[in-house]
Amino acid sequence: MDAPVGWAVSPGLVAYEAAVAAMEARAAAIASGEAGELVWLLEHPSLYTAGVSAKADDLLAPDRFPVFRTGRGGQFTYHGPGQRVAYVMLDLRSRGRDVSKFVLNLERWIIGALDRFNVKGEVREGRVGVWVERKGPGWAREDKIAAIGIRLRKWVSFHGIAFNVEPNLEHFSGITPCGISAPQFGVTSLVDLGLPVTMSDADAALRASFHQVFGPTEVAPPPA
């Protein structure tokens, strides 16, 4: 039986550059057989990151928060307090070496976590991430509740997902999130949907759903 995936949670805010360095070192150790798989949950201070497909025009407020260029897939996104970032360091050599299936499973993981709050998360062709339909008298829109951006090196994944629990949604206005600017598409969070969800509640839902999609976990320390 494969070993459980390590499940680490960092308290407080973790600086982005330090987190990326620790994550990349852990991914390298997994690839060389010196460490086990790990999911690392944390929060960052407010910042913007630019993926490999980011377009300069999508950074609308370049002086608002620090901006970091990153090697993950995708375009611009926001990280900040109230958003659960999960860095996913899994060894795809033992999980089928199928990138498309891996991304599909990340989506299933998020959707399963949302289902525990009776929120219907959905995916859309051509729009990466997980979305929620919202309707009212005479209006309808779709809001993104979780972003996905990954990278693989030697078939080990790193970077991961950003799950909106209770971030300041106005902070997304400094970018065109994931390059999507149409007015019928926005950003939401669990609390914005009217759910009194804490970060601990969200973590419990993420862990339960992860178990169903990827397998069992065990508590582990964050990477140094």
mmCIF file of N, CA and C in Angstrom, residues 58 74-77 128 144 147-148 175-180:
data_model
loop_
_atom_site.group_PDB
_atom_site.id
_atom_site.type_symbol
_atom_site.label_atom_id
_atom_site.label_comp_id
_atom_site.label_asym_id
_atom_site.label_seq_id
_atom_site.Cartn_x
_atom_site.Cartn_y
_atom_site.Cartn_z
ATOM 1 N N ASP A 58 -2.934 42.671 -18.463
ATOM 2 C CA ASP A 58 -3.858 42.157 -17.457
ATOM 3 C C ASP A 58 -3.466 42.541 -16.034
ATOM 4 N N GLY A 74 -0.908 29.184 -16.408
ATOM 5 C CA GLY A 74 -1.958 30.163 -16.183
ATOM 6 C C GLY A 74 -1.481 31.596 -16.334
ATOM 7 N N GLN A 75 -2.350 32.522 -15.930
ATOM 8 C CA GLN A 75 -2.105 33.934 -16.141
ATOM 9 C C GLN A 75 -1.966 34.639 -14.778
ATOM 10 N N PHE A 76 -2.561 35.827 -14.628
ATOM 11 C CA PHE A 76 -2.456 36.531 -13.351
ATOM 12 C C PHE A 76 -3.487 35.999 -12.348
ATOM 13 N N THR A 77 -3.062 35.936 -11.100
ATOM 14 C CA THR A 77 -4.004 35.643 -10.030
ATOM 15 C C THR A 77 -3.603 36.424 -8.788
ATOM 16 N N VAL A 128 -10.141 27.870 -16.969
ATOM 17 C CA VAL A 128 -9.539 27.027 -15.951
ATOM 18 C C VAL A 128 -10.058 27.421 -14.569
ATOM 19 N N LYS A 144 -15.753 32.668 -10.313
ATOM 20 C CA LYS A 144 -14.714 31.684 -9.975
ATOM 21 C C LYS A 144 -14.515 31.672 -8.465
ATOM 22 N N ALA A 147 -8.917 28.768 -8.161
ATOM 23 C CA ALA A 147 -8.019 28.785 -9.317
ATOM 24 C C ALA A 147 -7.071 27.595 -9.239
ATOM 25 N N ILE A 148 -6.605 27.158 -10.396
ATOM 26 C CA ILE A 148 -5.659 26.047 -10.484
ATOM 27 C C ILE A 148 -4.484 26.484 -11.342
ATOM 28 N N ILE A 175 -6.153 43.139 -11.194
ATOM 29 C CA ILE A 175 -5.737 42.293 -12.318
ATOM 30 C C ILE A 175 -6.968 41.898 -13.109
ATOM 31 N N THR A 176 -6.721 41.348 -14.289
ATOM 32 C CA THR A 176 -7.766 40.618 -15.000
ATOM 33 C C THR A 176 -7.559 39.158 -14.626
ATOM 34 N N PRO A 177 -8.347 38.636 -13.681
ATOM 35 C CA PRO A 177 -8.053 37.295 -13.168
ATOM 36 C C PRO A 177 -8.077 36.238 -14.269
ATOM 37 N N CYS A 178 -6.942 35.557 -14.415
ATOM 38 C CA CYS A 178 -6.816 34.489 -15.408
ATOM 39 C C CYS A 178 -7.146 34.963 -16.820
ATOM 40 N N GLY A 179 -7.044 36.282 -17.059
ATOM 41 C CA GLY A 179 -7.263 36.827 -18.393
ATOM 42 C C GLY A 179 -8.714 36.933 -18.807
ATOM 43 N N ILE A 180 -9.642 36.742 -17.864
ATOM 44 C CA ILE A 180 -11.077 36.740 -18.187
ATOM 45 C C ILE A 180 -11.693 38.045 -17.710
#
